[in-house]
Amino acid sequence: SASEGDKHLGGKLTGSMDPILEILTSSIAIDQRLADVDIQASVAYAKALEKASILTKPELEKILSGLEKISEEVSKGVLVVNKSDEDIQTTIERRLKELIGDVAGKLSIGRSRNEQVVTDLKLLMKSSISVVSTHLLQLIKTLVERAAIEIDVILPGYTHLQKAQPIRWSQFFCSCSGPCHAVALTRDSERLGEIKKRVNILPLGSGALAGNPLDIDRELLRSELDCASITLNSMDAISDRDSVVELLFVATLLMTHLSKLAEDLIIYSTSEFGLVTLSDALTTGSILMPQKKNPISLELIRSKTGRVLGRLVSIIMVLKGLPSTFSKDLQEDKEAVIDVVDTLTAVIQLATAVISTLQINKENMEKALTPEILSSDLALYLVRKGMPLRQASTAVIKAVHLAETKGITINNLTLEDLKSISPLFASDVSQVFSIVNSVEQNTAAGGTAKSSVTTQIEQLRELLKKLKEQA
Amino acid sequence: MAPAGDKLWGGRFVGSTDPILEILNSSIAIDQRLADVDIQASVAYAKALEKASILTKPELEKILSGLEKISEEVSKGVFVLNKSDEDIHTAIERRLKELIGDAAGKLHTGRSRNDQVVTDLKLFMKSSISVVSTHLLQLIKTLVERAAIEIDVILPGYTHLQKAQPIRWSQFFCSCSGPCHAVALTRDSERLGEIKKRVNILPLGSGALAGNPLDIDRELLRSELDFASITLNSMDAISDRDYVVEFLFVATLLMTHLSRLAEDLIIYSTSEFGLVTLSDAFTTGSSLMPQKKNPDSLELIRGKAGRVLGRLVSIITVLKALPSTYNKDLQEDKEAVFDVVDTVTAVLQVATGVISTLQISKENMEKALTPEMLATDLALYLVRKGMPFRQAHTAVGKAVHLAETKGITINNLTLEDLKSISPLFASDVSQVFNVINSVEQYTALGGTAKSSVTTQIEQLRELLKKLKEQA
């Protein structure tokens, strides 16, 4: 490890750092991803230093051209990282000194790595959130447009995975892939916009904890880095990792939604349910069993929820009981953010691919709409004729039971059969045994009637427009 | 126990439910707390049923007066629960039937417990969030007002729990109890407002999953129950527990902030630090050791963060990969919400009590401001005389080391001593060793200068006004 003089943290410390500690302390492997934003922030800070008369104009020019060179090296993937570089901030400063000499040392005046690292992280998160938002909106759009096309398809809706009532595929697919699930995903999109608001508050100019002593123009920094506002309190700016936790949470909830979508489609694509078929491109076979077509794309989407929740809990745990203001514990944050951003980006795109190539099996969906699924409609029929609901339910149960004992389906009971249960049954009861009638009766906003689903699709298209603007 | 046939859902069932399952399935012990909101929602639904001509006016009157009677019983604590009541909805319907007879059976027409329970939960959460918000704003106010009073107190600011730089108590207390921590808590308050937005969307009228088939006026329901809007999709309305998870998350992050505040104050109240003293009312003694004064209040605040995080993780885990739309898994939600509401409500009030009665030891704070804390300022002194920062940092490190070897504090080095390290040191160096000069130089927004802290306090007061409006 470097001797006292080389390690710029030396100060009053003598001797070398313990080698295991050195490994743990080093964050370079992870935070190289911050190279671009670190340079961006340093450019802004250098300009502010010149304005505060800490740098002369020639010194500023040298620093800016040095940073530009390093930026090129980063984009070409040729920025050399030394073993002794503790983190990316150190690397860049070392490289800058190699390029322009001692004047590089003036860049850090009044600046602390505490504020440098949170600024870098926020800049990274700003752009990451935009990328994730864009992918998410694409997924929602795919769901909604699919729902619009397949609006006439009807299938069983499930509660407790038992056939409940008939619903439109678009209602469900919307729920699990279309308006319903699309609705859940629009909330995720909304949340991303809300947290972006808090990410967009610039910490730079907070020093190590006490602030900046050089009359630095924080407004200039804000405008250079395109943040909406600046942090109110320097100590909070340094300690605060709320944005990180919030991003991890929003990601976790989004992943949870996707895991539910995945579970639904995995179940519906079993040969037993047979309601949907995945595109081959999103499945794999088995080396041993030739008949296999496994929905691994969905399984991976579902599984990644664990890692993302884990990252969330990790960071909350890091923060719990942590004394003010900065402690090395906080170094854990970047890996969590980067892992979650990468996971989300991949998973959302995969989900979009699954949804856009999914085939539905209308024949099986129709077959699955067995008559007993209209039982609540039969009860409603009696209610509309004046019978209290509880009695109506009891009557219908008797009918279901009767049909079972006769070995027929409920729609094949004769009118006499029905009248033996209740005199309120009349010949118009045959209208109940129509799937389209069933879904069409749910006209109240949000229901399965075609008019209602059409409205939902329109509302979602409007919402998508709004969310695109804030992305 | 009752045969399954007698149950609300008895219908096609014969025989009894397994007794262990019956215990697990029953949520009545927990969901009794929803009695009031359940009645509230039923009143609204009954009115909507009358408007839809499902109930006659006399029937509506009977139902409303029956519900009013039950409401009185609940508030007097004399509402009787039967062993066979599976949940609070069942209990209330049973009691209504006892009071008004068969007309009670018409109340549930077109309604499902699926949309009943989420409506109840949202109503409960709406008011709980208001209560929590109010307590939170009171805590923030206490912090800010205290910071305003004690603005002239200066003490060490810490990073890595090592003395870093002098700061104003108000900056820190704001950070950990005043503006800084107050700032963190204002973000919590902002988040509560954001989630309240999504809680404030009424699910009632979604049926079991497919919607409502009776031309129910959902707008009437919305207005009666004072919601901002209605759910867009019935299946999402039934499955969605985002608002539960969001509330648990906001609570977790709030508790994490409070755990850090608690940790700070616990450390600062040790005899070794001796910077603050808790009011006796918030401490306990030891049955064995007479000298003890334990900061139990703060330890409990810190400790409760675990339970709240646990509730969050539990519900996320419940939701992961859950098929659409309703499953009994979701029953776990209420207990989590109640526990967290109760915990946060209590903890916020205790925290406010601790903060408002805390005593600070100005003497010890002053003593703690040891001269080496001004090392950064000494480095800045050299920087202002033209030395690059890294060199200045090294020079001051040498000075600290030199003082240590001489067994004196850095401000007692002679000018010759200093000049032996760098010729840039001159007689004006004595101005550096002044704590007030130190804090006053951080004039950039957010820093510890008196003008800056005063501004922060004003900004927080403004923010408090805004947050009060949305609470």
PDB file of N, CA, C and O in Angstrom, chain A residues 124-142 185-197 247 250-251 254 340-341 344-346 348-349 352 463-471:
ATOM      1  N   LEU A 124     -25.969  10.457 -11.345  1.00  0.00           N
ATOM      2  CA  LEU A 124     -26.153   9.132 -11.949  1.00  0.00           C
ATOM      3  C   LEU A 124     -27.607   8.699 -11.823  1.00  0.00           C
ATOM      4  O   LEU A 124     -28.210   8.190 -12.766  1.00  0.00           O
ATOM      5  N   MET A 125     -28.179   8.925 -10.663  1.00  0.00           N
ATOM      6  CA  MET A 125     -29.553   8.502 -10.435  1.00  0.00           C
ATOM      7  C   MET A 125     -30.524   9.280 -11.311  1.00  0.00           C
ATOM      8  O   MET A 125     -31.506   8.732 -11.805  1.00  0.00           O
ATOM      9  N   LYS A 126     -30.257  10.559 -11.522  1.00  0.00           N
ATOM     10  CA  LYS A 126     -31.139  11.362 -12.375  1.00  0.00           C
ATOM     11  C   LYS A 126     -31.272  10.737 -13.748  1.00  0.00           C
ATOM     12  O   LYS A 126     -32.370  10.524 -14.265  1.00  0.00           O
ATOM     13  N   SER A 127     -30.121  10.426 -14.340  1.00  0.00           N
ATOM     14  CA  SER A 127     -30.199   9.887 -15.694  1.00  0.00           C
ATOM     15  C   SER A 127     -30.714   8.458 -15.687  1.00  0.00           C
ATOM     16  O   SER A 127     -31.455   8.050 -16.589  1.00  0.00           O
ATOM     17  N   SER A 128     -30.375   7.698 -14.668  1.00  0.00           N
ATOM     18  CA  SER A 128     -30.873   6.320 -14.585  1.00  0.00           C
ATOM     19  C   SER A 128     -32.381   6.289 -14.462  1.00  0.00           C
ATOM     20  O   SER A 128     -33.048   5.460 -15.080  1.00  0.00           O
ATOM     21  N   ILE A 129     -32.913   7.175 -13.647  1.00  0.00           N
ATOM     22  CA  ILE A 129     -34.365   7.210 -13.467  1.00  0.00           C
ATOM     23  C   ILE A 129     -35.040   7.539 -14.796  1.00  0.00           C
ATOM     24  O   ILE A 129     -36.078   6.973 -15.132  1.00  0.00           O
ATOM     25  N   SER A 130     -34.436   8.441 -15.569  1.00  0.00           N
ATOM     26  CA  SER A 130     -35.010   8.761 -16.886  1.00  0.00           C
ATOM     27  C   SER A 130     -35.024   7.532 -17.782  1.00  0.00           C
ATOM     28  O   SER A 130     -36.018   7.254 -18.453  1.00  0.00           O
ATOM     29  N   VAL A 131     -33.926   6.794 -17.789  1.00  0.00           N
ATOM     30  CA  VAL A 131     -33.843   5.595 -18.625  1.00  0.00           C
ATOM     31  C   VAL A 131     -34.900   4.571 -18.193  1.00  0.00           C
ATOM     32  O   VAL A 131     -35.645   4.041 -19.020  1.00  0.00           O
ATOM     33  N   VAL A 132     -34.966   4.327 -16.907  1.00  0.00           N
ATOM     34  CA  VAL A 132     -35.938   3.354 -16.394  1.00  0.00           C
ATOM     35  C   VAL A 132     -37.359   3.810 -16.706  1.00  0.00           C
ATOM     36  O   VAL A 132     -38.202   3.017 -17.142  1.00  0.00           O
ATOM     37  N   SER A 133     -37.626   5.103 -16.509  1.00  0.00           N
ATOM     38  CA  SER A 133     -38.958   5.646 -16.806  1.00  0.00           C
ATOM     39  C   SER A 133     -39.337   5.399 -18.256  1.00  0.00           C
ATOM     40  O   SER A 133     -40.467   5.015 -18.550  1.00  0.00           O
ATOM     41  N   THR A 134     -38.397   5.638 -19.133  1.00  0.00           N
ATOM     42  CA  THR A 134     -38.684   5.460 -20.562  1.00  0.00           C
ATOM     43  C   THR A 134     -39.053   4.011 -20.863  1.00  0.00           C
ATOM     44  O   THR A 134     -40.024   3.736 -21.574  1.00  0.00           O
ATOM     45  N   HIS A 135     -38.281   3.095 -20.315  1.00  0.00           N
ATOM     46  CA  HIS A 135     -38.585   1.675 -20.548  1.00  0.00           C
ATOM     47  C   HIS A 135     -39.938   1.306 -19.955  1.00  0.00           C
ATOM     48  O   HIS A 135     -40.712   0.553 -20.544  1.00  0.00           O
ATOM     49  N   LEU A 136     -40.219   1.844 -18.789  1.00  0.00           N
ATOM     50  CA  LEU A 136     -41.483   1.536 -18.109  1.00  0.00           C
ATOM     51  C   LEU A 136     -42.661   2.052 -18.928  1.00  0.00           C
ATOM     52  O   LEU A 136     -43.662   1.353 -19.114  1.00  0.00           O
ATOM     53  N   LEU A 137     -42.534   3.263 -19.433  1.00  0.00           N
ATOM     54  CA  LEU A 137     -43.615   3.810 -20.243  1.00  0.00           C
ATOM     55  C   LEU A 137     -43.835   2.975 -21.494  1.00  0.00           C
ATOM     56  O   LEU A 137     -44.967   2.786 -21.948  1.00  0.00           O
ATOM     57  N   GLN A 138     -42.750   2.463 -22.052  1.00  0.00           N
ATOM     58  CA  GLN A 138     -42.873   1.602 -23.234  1.00  0.00           C
ATOM     59  C   GLN A 138     -43.644   0.330 -22.882  1.00  0.00           C
ATOM     60  O   GLN A 138     -44.489  -0.137 -23.654  1.00  0.00           O
ATOM     61  N   LEU A 139     -43.369  -0.227 -21.712  1.00  0.00           N
ATOM     62  CA  LEU A 139     -44.078  -1.433 -21.278  1.00  0.00           C
ATOM     63  C   LEU A 139     -45.564  -1.136 -21.097  1.00  0.00           C
ATOM     64  O   LEU A 139     -46.425  -1.874 -21.577  1.00  0.00           O
ATOM     65  N   ILE A 140     -45.854  -0.037 -20.429  1.00  0.00           N
ATOM     66  CA  ILE A 140     -47.259   0.324 -20.209  1.00  0.00           C
ATOM     67  C   ILE A 140     -47.960   0.519 -21.546  1.00  0.00           C
ATOM     68  O   ILE A 140     -49.070   0.039 -21.771  1.00  0.00           O
ATOM     69  N   LYS A 141     -47.291   1.210 -22.440  1.00  0.00           N
ATOM     70  CA  LYS A 141     -47.884   1.465 -23.765  1.00  0.00           C
ATOM     71  C   LYS A 141     -48.181   0.145 -24.480  1.00  0.00           C
ATOM     72  O   LYS A 141     -49.253  -0.030 -25.058  1.00  0.00           O
ATOM     73  N   THR A 142     -47.239  -0.798 -24.412  1.00  0.00           N
ATOM     74  CA  THR A 142     -47.437  -2.100 -25.055  1.00  0.00           C
ATOM     75  C   THR A 142     -48.661  -2.797 -24.487  1.00  0.00           C
ATOM     76  O   THR A 142     -49.476  -3.348 -25.233  1.00  0.00           O
ATOM     77  N   LEU A 185     -48.654  -0.210 -12.947  1.00  0.00           N
ATOM     78  CA  LEU A 185     -47.378   0.305 -13.457  1.00  0.00           C
ATOM     79  C   LEU A 185     -47.395   1.827 -13.616  1.00  0.00           C
ATOM     80  O   LEU A 185     -46.352   2.478 -13.495  1.00  0.00           O
ATOM     81  N   THR A 186     -48.563   2.395 -13.862  1.00  0.00           N
ATOM     82  CA  THR A 186     -48.606   3.864 -13.938  1.00  0.00           C
ATOM     83  C   THR A 186     -48.333   4.464 -12.564  1.00  0.00           C
ATOM     84  O   THR A 186     -47.747   5.542 -12.451  1.00  0.00           O
ATOM     85  N   ARG A 187     -48.724   3.769 -11.510  1.00  0.00           N
ATOM     86  CA  ARG A 187     -48.386   4.247 -10.173  1.00  0.00           C
ATOM     87  C   ARG A 187     -46.879   4.203  -9.970  1.00  0.00           C
ATOM     88  O   ARG A 187     -46.282   5.096  -9.373  1.00  0.00           O
ATOM     89  N   ASP A 188     -46.246   3.141 -10.486  1.00  0.00           N
ATOM     90  CA  ASP A 188     -44.783   3.052 -10.379  1.00  0.00           C
ATOM     91  C   ASP A 188     -44.148   4.227 -11.112  1.00  0.00           C
ATOM     92  O   ASP A 188     -43.194   4.835 -10.632  1.00  0.00           O
ATOM     93  N   SER A 189     -44.698   4.521 -12.288  1.00  0.00           N
ATOM     94  CA  SER A 189     -44.161   5.626 -13.070  1.00  0.00           C
ATOM     95  C   SER A 189     -44.341   6.950 -12.330  1.00  0.00           C
ATOM     96  O   SER A 189     -43.445   7.793 -12.296  1.00  0.00           O
ATOM     97  N   GLU A 190     -45.479   7.101 -11.712  1.00  0.00           N
ATOM     98  CA  GLU A 190     -45.772   8.302 -10.925  1.00  0.00           C
ATOM     99  C   GLU A 190     -44.764   8.432  -9.785  1.00  0.00           C
ATOM    100  O   GLU A 190     -44.212   9.504  -9.537  1.00  0.00           O
ATOM    101  N   ARG A 191     -44.500   7.322  -9.112  1.00  0.00           N
ATOM    102  CA  ARG A 191     -43.555   7.337  -8.008  1.00  0.00           C
ATOM    103  C   ARG A 191     -42.151   7.712  -8.481  1.00  0.00           C
ATOM    104  O   ARG A 191     -41.438   8.435  -7.792  1.00  0.00           O
ATOM    105  N   LEU A 192     -41.764   7.206  -9.648  1.00  0.00           N
ATOM    106  CA  LEU A 192     -40.442   7.563 -10.167  1.00  0.00           C
ATOM    107  C   LEU A 192     -40.341   9.073 -10.346  1.00  0.00           C
ATOM    108  O   LEU A 192     -39.318   9.685 -10.047  1.00  0.00           O
ATOM    109  N   GLY A 193     -41.416   9.681 -10.827  1.00  0.00           N
ATOM    110  CA  GLY A 193     -41.435  11.131 -10.987  1.00  0.00           C
ATOM    111  C   GLY A 193     -41.318  11.840  -9.651  1.00  0.00           C
ATOM    112  O   GLY A 193     -40.617  12.846  -9.518  1.00  0.00           O
ATOM    113  N   GLU A 194     -41.982  11.299  -8.630  1.00  0.00           N
ATOM    114  CA  GLU A 194     -41.934  11.933  -7.313  1.00  0.00           C
ATOM    115  C   GLU A 194     -40.536  11.901  -6.711  1.00  0.00           C
ATOM    116  O   GLU A 194     -40.051  12.864  -6.148  1.00  0.00           O
ATOM    117  N   ILE A 195     -39.857  10.753  -6.832  1.00  0.00           N
ATOM    118  CA  ILE A 195     -38.529  10.679  -6.226  1.00  0.00           C
ATOM    119  C   ILE A 195     -37.517  11.471  -7.028  1.00  0.00           C
ATOM    120  O   ILE A 195     -36.540  11.986  -6.477  1.00  0.00           O
ATOM    121  N   LYS A 196     -37.761  11.577  -8.334  1.00  0.00           N
ATOM    122  CA  LYS A 196     -36.828  12.338  -9.167  1.00  0.00           C
ATOM    123  C   LYS A 196     -36.770  13.777  -8.665  1.00  0.00           C
ATOM    124  O   LYS A 196     -35.709  14.418  -8.693  1.00  0.00           O
ATOM    125  N   LYS A 197     -37.876  14.243  -8.164  1.00  0.00           N
ATOM    126  CA  LYS A 197     -37.981  15.581  -7.597  1.00  0.00           C
ATOM    127  C   LYS A 197     -36.937  15.768  -6.499  1.00  0.00           C
ATOM    128  O   LYS A 197     -36.247  16.772  -6.419  1.00  0.00           O
ATOM    129  N   LEU A 247     -35.416   5.198  -4.300  1.00  0.00           N
ATOM    130  CA  LEU A 247     -35.285   4.534  -5.603  1.00  0.00           C
ATOM    131  C   LEU A 247     -35.358   3.022  -5.429  1.00  0.00           C
ATOM    132  O   LEU A 247     -36.042   2.319  -6.177  1.00  0.00           O
ATOM    133  N   VAL A 250     -39.052   2.127  -4.751  1.00  0.00           N
ATOM    134  CA  VAL A 250     -39.890   2.196  -5.943  1.00  0.00           C
ATOM    135  C   VAL A 250     -39.569   1.018  -6.858  1.00  0.00           C
ATOM    136  O   VAL A 250     -40.456   0.385  -7.427  1.00  0.00           O
ATOM    137  N   ALA A 251     -38.282   0.708  -6.965  1.00  0.00           N
ATOM    138  CA  ALA A 251     -37.867  -0.438  -7.774  1.00  0.00           C
ATOM    139  C   ALA A 251     -38.443  -1.734  -7.220  1.00  0.00           C
ATOM    140  O   ALA A 251     -38.907  -2.593  -7.969  1.00  0.00           O
ATOM    141  N   LEU A 254     -42.123  -1.942  -7.996  1.00  0.00           N
ATOM    142  CA  LEU A 254     -42.260  -2.217  -9.431  1.00  0.00           C
ATOM    143  C   LEU A 254     -41.962  -3.688  -9.709  1.00  0.00           C
ATOM    144  O   LEU A 254     -42.707  -4.375 -10.410  1.00  0.00           O
ATOM    145  N   VAL A 340     -29.526  -2.327  -8.904  1.00  0.00           N
ATOM    146  CA  VAL A 340     -30.969  -2.218  -9.092  1.00  0.00           C
ATOM    147  C   VAL A 340     -31.314  -1.547 -10.416  1.00  0.00           C
ATOM    148  O   VAL A 340     -32.224  -1.976 -11.130  1.00  0.00           O
ATOM    149  N   VAL A 341     -30.576  -0.512 -10.768  1.00  0.00           N
ATOM    150  CA  VAL A 341     -30.819   0.153 -12.052  1.00  0.00           C
ATOM    151  C   VAL A 341     -30.608  -0.829 -13.206  1.00  0.00           C
ATOM    152  O   VAL A 341     -31.421  -0.923 -14.126  1.00  0.00           O
ATOM    153  N   LEU A 344     -33.502  -3.463 -13.208  1.00  0.00           N
ATOM    154  CA  LEU A 344     -34.755  -2.904 -13.706  1.00  0.00           C
ATOM    155  C   LEU A 344     -34.725  -2.703 -15.214  1.00  0.00           C
ATOM    156  O   LEU A 344     -35.673  -3.036 -15.919  1.00  0.00           O
ATOM    157  N   THR A 345     -33.633  -2.130 -15.681  1.00  0.00           N
ATOM    158  CA  THR A 345     -33.522  -1.838 -17.103  1.00  0.00           C
ATOM    159  C   THR A 345     -33.690  -3.114 -17.922  1.00  0.00           C
ATOM    160  O   THR A 345     -34.416  -3.143 -18.917  1.00  0.00           O
ATOM    161  N   ALA A 346     -33.040  -4.176 -17.497  1.00  0.00           N
ATOM    162  CA  ALA A 346     -33.131  -5.440 -18.232  1.00  0.00           C
ATOM    163  C   ALA A 346     -34.525  -6.056 -18.098  1.00  0.00           C
ATOM    164  O   ALA A 346     -35.143  -6.463 -19.094  1.00  0.00           O
ATOM    165  N   ILE A 348     -37.490  -4.804 -17.304  1.00  0.00           N
ATOM    166  CA  ILE A 348     -38.616  -4.109 -17.934  1.00  0.00           C
ATOM    167  C   ILE A 348     -38.608  -4.359 -19.441  1.00  0.00           C
ATOM    168  O   ILE A 348     -39.663  -4.591 -20.048  1.00  0.00           O
ATOM    169  N   GLN A 349     -37.432  -4.321 -20.028  1.00  0.00           N
ATOM    170  CA  GLN A 349     -37.368  -4.571 -21.472  1.00  0.00           C
ATOM    171  C   GLN A 349     -37.781  -5.995 -21.790  1.00  0.00           C
ATOM    172  O   GLN A 349     -38.465  -6.257 -22.789  1.00  0.00           O
ATOM    173  N   THR A 352     -41.511  -6.269 -21.653  1.00  0.00           N
ATOM    174  CA  THR A 352     -42.118  -5.695 -22.854  1.00  0.00           C
ATOM    175  C   THR A 352     -42.051  -6.691 -24.006  1.00  0.00           C
ATOM    176  O   THR A 352     -43.006  -6.854 -24.766  1.00  0.00           O
ATOM    177  N   LEU A 463     -52.966   9.321 -19.445  1.00  0.00           N
ATOM    178  CA  LEU A 463     -52.017   9.235 -18.336  1.00  0.00           C
ATOM    179  C   LEU A 463     -50.594   9.046 -18.868  1.00  0.00           C
ATOM    180  O   LEU A 463     -49.646   9.654 -18.393  1.00  0.00           O
ATOM    181  N   LEU A 464     -50.460   8.207 -19.896  1.00  0.00           N
ATOM    182  CA  LEU A 464     -49.154   7.958 -20.495  1.00  0.00           C
ATOM    183  C   LEU A 464     -48.544   9.253 -21.023  1.00  0.00           C
ATOM    184  O   LEU A 464     -47.358   9.507 -20.840  1.00  0.00           O
ATOM    185  N   LYS A 465     -49.381  10.063 -21.662  1.00  0.00           N
ATOM    186  CA  LYS A 465     -48.893  11.350 -22.180  1.00  0.00           C
ATOM    187  C   LYS A 465     -48.316  12.179 -21.050  1.00  0.00           C
ATOM    188  O   LYS A 465     -47.213  12.713 -21.124  1.00  0.00           O
ATOM    189  N   LYS A 466     -49.092  12.259 -19.958  1.00  0.00           N
ATOM    190  CA  LYS A 466     -48.684  13.056 -18.805  1.00  0.00           C
ATOM    191  C   LYS A 466     -47.381  12.537 -18.206  1.00  0.00           C
ATOM    192  O   LYS A 466     -46.470  13.299 -17.887  1.00  0.00           O
ATOM    193  N   LEU A 467     -47.290  11.217 -18.069  1.00  0.00           N
ATOM    194  CA  LEU A 467     -46.107  10.620 -17.448  1.00  0.00           C
ATOM    195  C   LEU A 467     -44.872  10.803 -18.324  1.00  0.00           C
ATOM    196  O   LEU A 467     -43.761  10.980 -17.819  1.00  0.00           O
ATOM    197  N   LYS A 468     -45.061  10.779 -19.647  1.00  0.00           N
ATOM    198  CA  LYS A 468     -43.940  10.990 -20.571  1.00  0.00           C
ATOM    199  C   LYS A 468     -43.312  12.351 -20.336  1.00  0.00           C
ATOM    200  O   LYS A 468     -42.100  12.512 -20.383  1.00  0.00           O
ATOM    201  N   GLU A 469     -44.150  13.332 -20.064  1.00  0.00           N
ATOM    202  CA  GLU A 469     -43.635  14.690 -19.874  1.00  0.00           C
ATOM    203  C   GLU A 469     -42.755  14.815 -18.645  1.00  0.00           C
ATOM    204  O   GLU A 469     -41.783  15.547 -18.633  1.00  0.00           O
ATOM    205  N   GLN A 470     -43.115  14.058 -17.580  1.00  0.00           N
ATOM    206  CA  GLN A 470     -42.336  14.198 -16.369  1.00  0.00           C
ATOM    207  C   GLN A 470     -41.151  13.229 -16.297  1.00  0.00           C
ATOM    208  O   GLN A 470     -40.336  13.314 -15.387  1.00  0.00           O
ATOM    209  N   ALA A 471     -41.054  12.325 -17.267  1.00  0.00           N
ATOM    210  CA  ALA A 471     -40.001  11.305 -17.228  1.00  0.00           C
ATOM    211  C   ALA A 471     -38.589  11.895 -17.334  1.00  0.00           C
ATOM    212  O   ALA A 471     -38.380  12.848 -18.060  1.00  0.00           O
TER     213      ALA A 471
END
